[in-house]
């Protein structure tokens, strides 16, 4: 059961209309290492993970959905006042022609989101290492977005998201150690 509170996990502020920055943020919306792929990956993997860590995957998946909402809000605010000419100049004229200013799941290069971004091996340790890698890739992408952004308000939200990726990576590392300890215990029947 879910309870939706009509506020973002962290406030999203935008200094100015900037469709070019929105184009780059779309990577975290519909890219391979973005928030949608992460949320769906963790929701999917929780069905084959041991009970000791199932709650962790569920909790982080839900948080990733809230990050997706933050990214969507950033993109919307960066483009809502943009003219068609600004959208074309930013390199997202094709997006505008197909979707106006509506969000659509694709990466910064315009490649549509695909389920092949979701990894699930069925081996808990392998899946958790995949999750650690996904969080570290998302952290790196947030850092690169901060590096190219000149919007201090957007950067505040991006720093928050980057730090949450670090926390998720650490939590997945803890889960690996829990499962490794369980594997090494002698079993008596």
mmCIF file of C-alpha atoms in Angstrom:
data_model
loop_
_atom_site.group_PDB
_atom_site.id
_atom_site.type_symbol
_atom_site.label_atom_id
_atom_site.label_comp_id
_atom_site.label_asym_id
_atom_site.label_seq_id
_atom_site.Cartn_x
_atom_site.Cartn_y
_atom_site.Cartn_z
ATOM 1 C CA UNK A 1 0.000 0.000 0.000
ATOM 2 C CA UNK A 2 1.246 3.463 -0.822
ATOM 3 C CA UNK A 3 0.533 6.823 0.686
ATOM 4 C CA UNK A 4 1.173 9.770 -1.591
ATOM 5 C CA UNK A 5 2.009 13.064 0.025
ATOM 6 C CA UNK A 6 1.717 15.915 -2.452
ATOM 7 C CA UNK A 7 5.224 17.252 -1.974
ATOM 8 C CA UNK A 8 8.579 16.331 -3.398
ATOM 9 C CA UNK A 9 11.195 14.506 -1.344
ATOM 10 C CA UNK A 10 13.373 17.609 -1.671
ATOM 11 C CA UNK A 11 12.339 21.028 -3.010
ATOM 12 C CA UNK A 12 12.995 21.654 -6.696
ATOM 13 C CA UNK A 13 13.815 25.205 -7.655
ATOM 14 C CA UNK A 14 14.889 26.525 -11.044
ATOM 15 C CA UNK A 15 16.610 29.867 -11.636
ATOM 16 C CA UNK A 16 15.730 30.329 -15.295
ATOM 17 C CA UNK A 17 14.270 28.673 -18.384
ATOM 18 C CA UNK A 18 17.006 26.405 -19.771
ATOM 19 C CA UNK A 19 15.943 23.734 -22.280
ATOM 20 C CA UNK A 20 19.585 22.739 -22.906
ATOM 21 C CA UNK A 21 20.008 21.736 -19.261
ATOM 22 C CA UNK A 22 16.645 19.950 -19.450
ATOM 23 C CA UNK A 23 17.969 17.936 -22.387
ATOM 24 C CA UNK A 24 20.852 16.691 -20.256
ATOM 25 C CA UNK A 25 18.628 15.974 -17.226
ATOM 26 C CA UNK A 26 16.477 13.720 -19.404
ATOM 27 C CA UNK A 27 19.333 11.201 -19.087
ATOM 28 C CA UNK A 28 18.334 10.626 -15.462
ATOM 29 C CA UNK A 29 14.674 10.383 -16.468
ATOM 30 C CA UNK A 30 14.801 7.780 -19.210
ATOM 31 C CA UNK A 31 18.433 6.725 -19.543
ATOM 32 C CA UNK A 32 19.959 3.339 -18.793
ATOM 33 C CA UNK A 33 21.319 4.542 -15.444
ATOM 34 C CA UNK A 34 18.394 6.815 -14.651
ATOM 35 C CA UNK A 35 15.809 6.777 -11.920
ATOM 36 C CA UNK A 36 13.111 4.821 -13.778
ATOM 37 C CA UNK A 37 15.477 1.963 -14.620
ATOM 38 C CA UNK A 38 16.726 1.848 -11.027
ATOM 39 C CA UNK A 39 13.250 1.829 -9.474
ATOM 40 C CA UNK A 40 11.998 -0.929 -11.768
ATOM 41 C CA UNK A 41 15.213 -2.960 -11.361
ATOM 42 C CA UNK A 42 14.890 -3.004 -7.572
ATOM 43 C CA UNK A 43 11.150 -3.712 -7.628
ATOM 44 C CA UNK A 44 11.782 -6.653 -9.954
ATOM 45 C CA UNK A 45 14.753 -8.072 -8.030
ATOM 46 C CA UNK A 46 12.961 -8.060 -4.684
ATOM 47 C CA UNK A 47 11.031 -11.176 -5.681
ATOM 48 C CA UNK A 48 14.162 -13.345 -5.794
ATOM 49 C CA UNK A 49 16.143 -11.779 -2.953
ATOM 50 C CA UNK A 50 16.300 -13.345 0.547
ATOM 51 C CA UNK A 51 13.848 -12.048 3.125
ATOM 52 C CA UNK A 52 16.646 -10.473 5.164
ATOM 53 C CA UNK A 53 17.139 -7.739 2.536
ATOM 54 C CA UNK A 54 13.838 -7.645 0.623
ATOM 55 C CA UNK A 55 12.696 -4.559 2.517
ATOM 56 C CA UNK A 56 15.828 -2.701 1.473
ATOM 57 C CA UNK A 57 15.113 -3.183 -2.231
ATOM 58 C CA UNK A 58 11.498 -2.150 -1.744
ATOM 59 C CA UNK A 59 12.444 0.990 0.209
ATOM 60 C CA UNK A 60 15.101 2.098 -2.261
ATOM 61 C CA UNK A 61 12.808 1.395 -5.232
ATOM 62 C CA UNK A 62 10.173 3.689 -3.736
ATOM 63 C CA UNK A 63 12.769 6.385 -3.131
ATOM 64 C CA UNK A 64 13.938 6.070 -6.746
ATOM 65 C CA UNK A 65 10.367 6.782 -7.868
ATOM 66 C CA UNK A 66 10.450 9.961 -5.773
ATOM 67 C CA UNK A 67 13.739 10.885 -7.464
ATOM 68 C CA UNK A 68 12.065 10.314 -10.828
ATOM 69 C CA UNK A 69 9.390 12.785 -9.762
ATOM 70 C CA UNK A 70 12.052 15.332 -8.824
ATOM 71 C CA UNK A 71 13.822 14.960 -12.178
ATOM 72 C CA UNK A 72 10.494 15.282 -14.015
ATOM 73 C CA UNK A 73 9.753 18.467 -12.075
ATOM 74 C CA UNK A 74 13.174 19.898 -12.928
ATOM 75 C CA UNK A 75 12.739 19.148 -16.626
ATOM 76 C CA UNK A 76 9.230 20.609 -16.645
ATOM 77 C CA UNK A 77 10.309 23.792 -14.888
ATOM 78 C CA UNK A 78 13.306 24.225 -17.197
ATOM 79 C CA UNK A 79 11.145 23.956 -20.345
ATOM 80 C CA UNK A 80 7.675 25.229 -19.438
ATOM 81 C CA UNK A 81 8.367 28.783 -20.657
ATOM 82 C CA UNK A 82 10.613 27.806 -23.578
ATOM 83 C CA UNK A 83 9.664 28.798 -27.084
ATOM 84 C CA UNK A 84 9.735 26.240 -29.903
ATOM 85 C CA UNK A 85 12.836 28.024 -31.194
ATOM 86 C CA UNK A 86 14.587 27.560 -27.833
ATOM 87 C CA UNK A 87 13.672 23.885 -27.836
ATOM 88 C CA UNK A 88 15.196 23.467 -31.311
ATOM 89 C CA UNK A 89 18.315 25.438 -30.333
ATOM 90 C CA UNK A 90 18.725 23.179 -27.274
ATOM 91 C CA UNK A 91 18.724 20.084 -29.477
ATOM 92 C CA UNK A 92 15.326 18.815 -28.393
ATOM 93 C CA UNK A 93 13.278 20.017 -31.338
ATOM 94 C CA UNK A 94 12.495 16.401 -32.260
ATOM 95 C CA UNK A 95 11.171 15.842 -28.742
ATOM 96 C CA UNK A 96 9.056 18.983 -29.044
ATOM 97 C CA UNK A 97 7.634 17.888 -32.407
ATOM 98 C CA UNK A 98 6.648 14.481 -30.989
ATOM 99 C CA UNK A 99 5.605 15.374 -27.434
ATOM 100 C CA UNK A 100 5.371 19.176 -27.115
ATOM 101 C CA UNK A 101 6.689 19.799 -23.586
ATOM 102 C CA UNK A 102 5.343 16.535 -22.203
ATOM 103 C CA UNK A 103 7.892 14.218 -20.660
ATOM 104 C CA UNK A 104 8.795 11.053 -22.506
ATOM 105 C CA UNK A 105 11.112 8.286 -21.348
ATOM 106 C CA UNK A 106 14.269 8.568 -23.412
ATOM 107 C CA UNK A 107 17.880 9.409 -22.719
ATOM 108 C CA UNK A 108 19.713 12.661 -23.479
ATOM 109 C CA UNK A 109 20.478 11.430 -26.994
ATOM 110 C CA UNK A 110 16.774 10.777 -27.673
ATOM 111 C CA UNK A 111 16.982 6.973 -27.523
ATOM 112 C CA UNK A 112 13.719 5.620 -26.022
ATOM 113 C CA UNK A 113 13.799 3.840 -22.684
ATOM 114 C CA UNK A 114 13.850 0.051 -22.934
ATOM 115 C CA UNK A 115 13.322 -2.798 -20.497
ATOM 116 C CA UNK A 116 16.765 -4.104 -21.438
ATOM 117 C CA UNK A 117 18.103 -1.482 -18.985
ATOM 118 C CA UNK A 118 16.755 -3.598 -16.117
ATOM 119 C CA UNK A 119 19.157 -6.239 -14.873
ATOM 120 C CA UNK A 120 18.017 -9.217 -12.801
ATOM 121 C CA UNK A 121 20.101 -12.383 -12.663
ATOM 122 C CA UNK A 122 18.258 -14.183 -9.889
ATOM 123 C CA UNK A 123 21.449 -14.575 -7.873
ATOM 124 C CA UNK A 124 21.170 -12.240 -4.873
ATOM 125 C CA UNK A 125 24.873 -11.401 -4.669
ATOM 126 C CA UNK A 126 25.151 -10.766 -8.432
ATOM 127 C CA UNK A 127 22.016 -8.616 -8.374
ATOM 128 C CA UNK A 128 23.224 -6.563 -5.420
ATOM 129 C CA UNK A 129 26.579 -5.917 -7.095
ATOM 130 C CA UNK A 130 24.653 -4.793 -10.185
ATOM 131 C CA UNK A 131 22.660 -2.461 -7.924
ATOM 132 C CA UNK A 132 25.845 -1.022 -6.410
ATOM 133 C CA UNK A 133 27.177 -0.365 -9.916
ATOM 134 C CA UNK A 134 23.888 1.266 -10.933
ATOM 135 C CA UNK A 135 23.984 3.602 -7.936
ATOM 136 C CA UNK A 136 27.602 4.539 -8.609
ATOM 137 C CA UNK A 137 26.839 5.249 -12.282
ATOM 138 C CA UNK A 138 23.901 7.445 -11.246
ATOM 139 C CA UNK A 139 26.129 9.251 -8.723
ATOM 140 C CA UNK A 140 28.708 9.932 -11.445
ATOM 141 C CA UNK A 141 26.031 11.191 -13.843
ATOM 142 C CA UNK A 142 24.662 13.572 -11.214
ATOM 143 C CA UNK A 143 28.170 14.912 -10.655
ATOM 144 C CA UNK A 144 28.638 15.486 -14.382
ATOM 145 C CA UNK A 145 25.266 17.246 -14.560
ATOM 146 C CA UNK A 146 26.349 19.517 -11.696
ATOM 147 C CA UNK A 147 29.618 20.180 -13.527
ATOM 148 C CA UNK A 148 27.840 21.462 -16.653
ATOM 149 C CA UNK A 149 24.987 23.290 -14.931
ATOM 150 C CA UNK A 150 25.193 26.990 -14.141
ATOM 151 C CA UNK A 151 21.875 26.995 -12.261
ATOM 152 C CA UNK A 152 22.559 27.117 -8.491
ATOM 153 C CA UNK A 153 18.970 26.143 -7.677
ATOM 154 C CA UNK A 154 19.032 23.050 -9.904
ATOM 155 C CA UNK A 155 22.482 22.167 -8.564
ATOM 156 C CA UNK A 156 21.093 22.132 -5.033
ATOM 157 C CA UNK A 157 18.584 19.440 -6.014
ATOM 158 C CA UNK A 158 21.176 17.544 -8.041
ATOM 159 C CA UNK A 159 23.556 17.481 -5.056
ATOM 160 C CA UNK A 160 20.755 16.035 -2.924
ATOM 161 C CA UNK A 161 20.117 13.317 -5.513
ATOM 162 C CA UNK A 162 23.836 12.570 -5.871
ATOM 163 C CA UNK A 163 24.182 12.072 -2.119
ATOM 164 C CA UNK A 164 21.160 9.767 -2.008
ATOM 165 C CA UNK A 165 22.868 7.578 -4.626
ATOM 166 C CA UNK A 166 25.878 7.321 -2.295
ATOM 167 C CA UNK A 167 23.601 6.241 0.565
ATOM 168 C CA UNK A 168 21.892 3.636 -1.617
ATOM 169 C CA UNK A 169 25.256 2.242 -2.723
ATOM 170 C CA UNK A 170 26.356 1.909 0.908
ATOM 171 C CA UNK A 171 23.104 0.188 1.869
ATOM 172 C CA UNK A 172 23.478 -2.309 -0.986
ATOM 173 C CA UNK A 173 27.061 -2.984 0.130
ATOM 174 C CA UNK A 174 25.752 -3.720 3.639
ATOM 175 C CA UNK A 175 23.183 -6.106 2.147
ATOM 176 C CA UNK A 176 25.932 -7.976 0.271
ATOM 177 C CA UNK A 177 27.800 -8.496 3.546
ATOM 178 C CA UNK A 178 24.637 -9.737 5.289
ATOM 179 C CA UNK A 179 24.055 -12.300 2.543
ATOM 180 C CA UNK A 180 27.710 -13.345 2.411
ATOM 181 C CA UNK A 181 27.676 -13.973 6.167
ATOM 182 C CA UNK A 182 24.538 -16.057 5.734
ATOM 183 C CA UNK A 183 26.162 -18.086 2.929
ATOM 184 C CA UNK A 184 29.186 -18.869 5.104
ATOM 185 C CA UNK A 185 27.183 -20.196 8.047
ATOM 186 C CA UNK A 186 27.158 -23.950 8.530
ATOM 187 C CA UNK A 187 23.794 -25.478 7.849
ATOM 188 C CA UNK A 188 22.527 -28.197 10.152
ATOM 189 C CA UNK A 189 19.647 -30.385 9.110
#
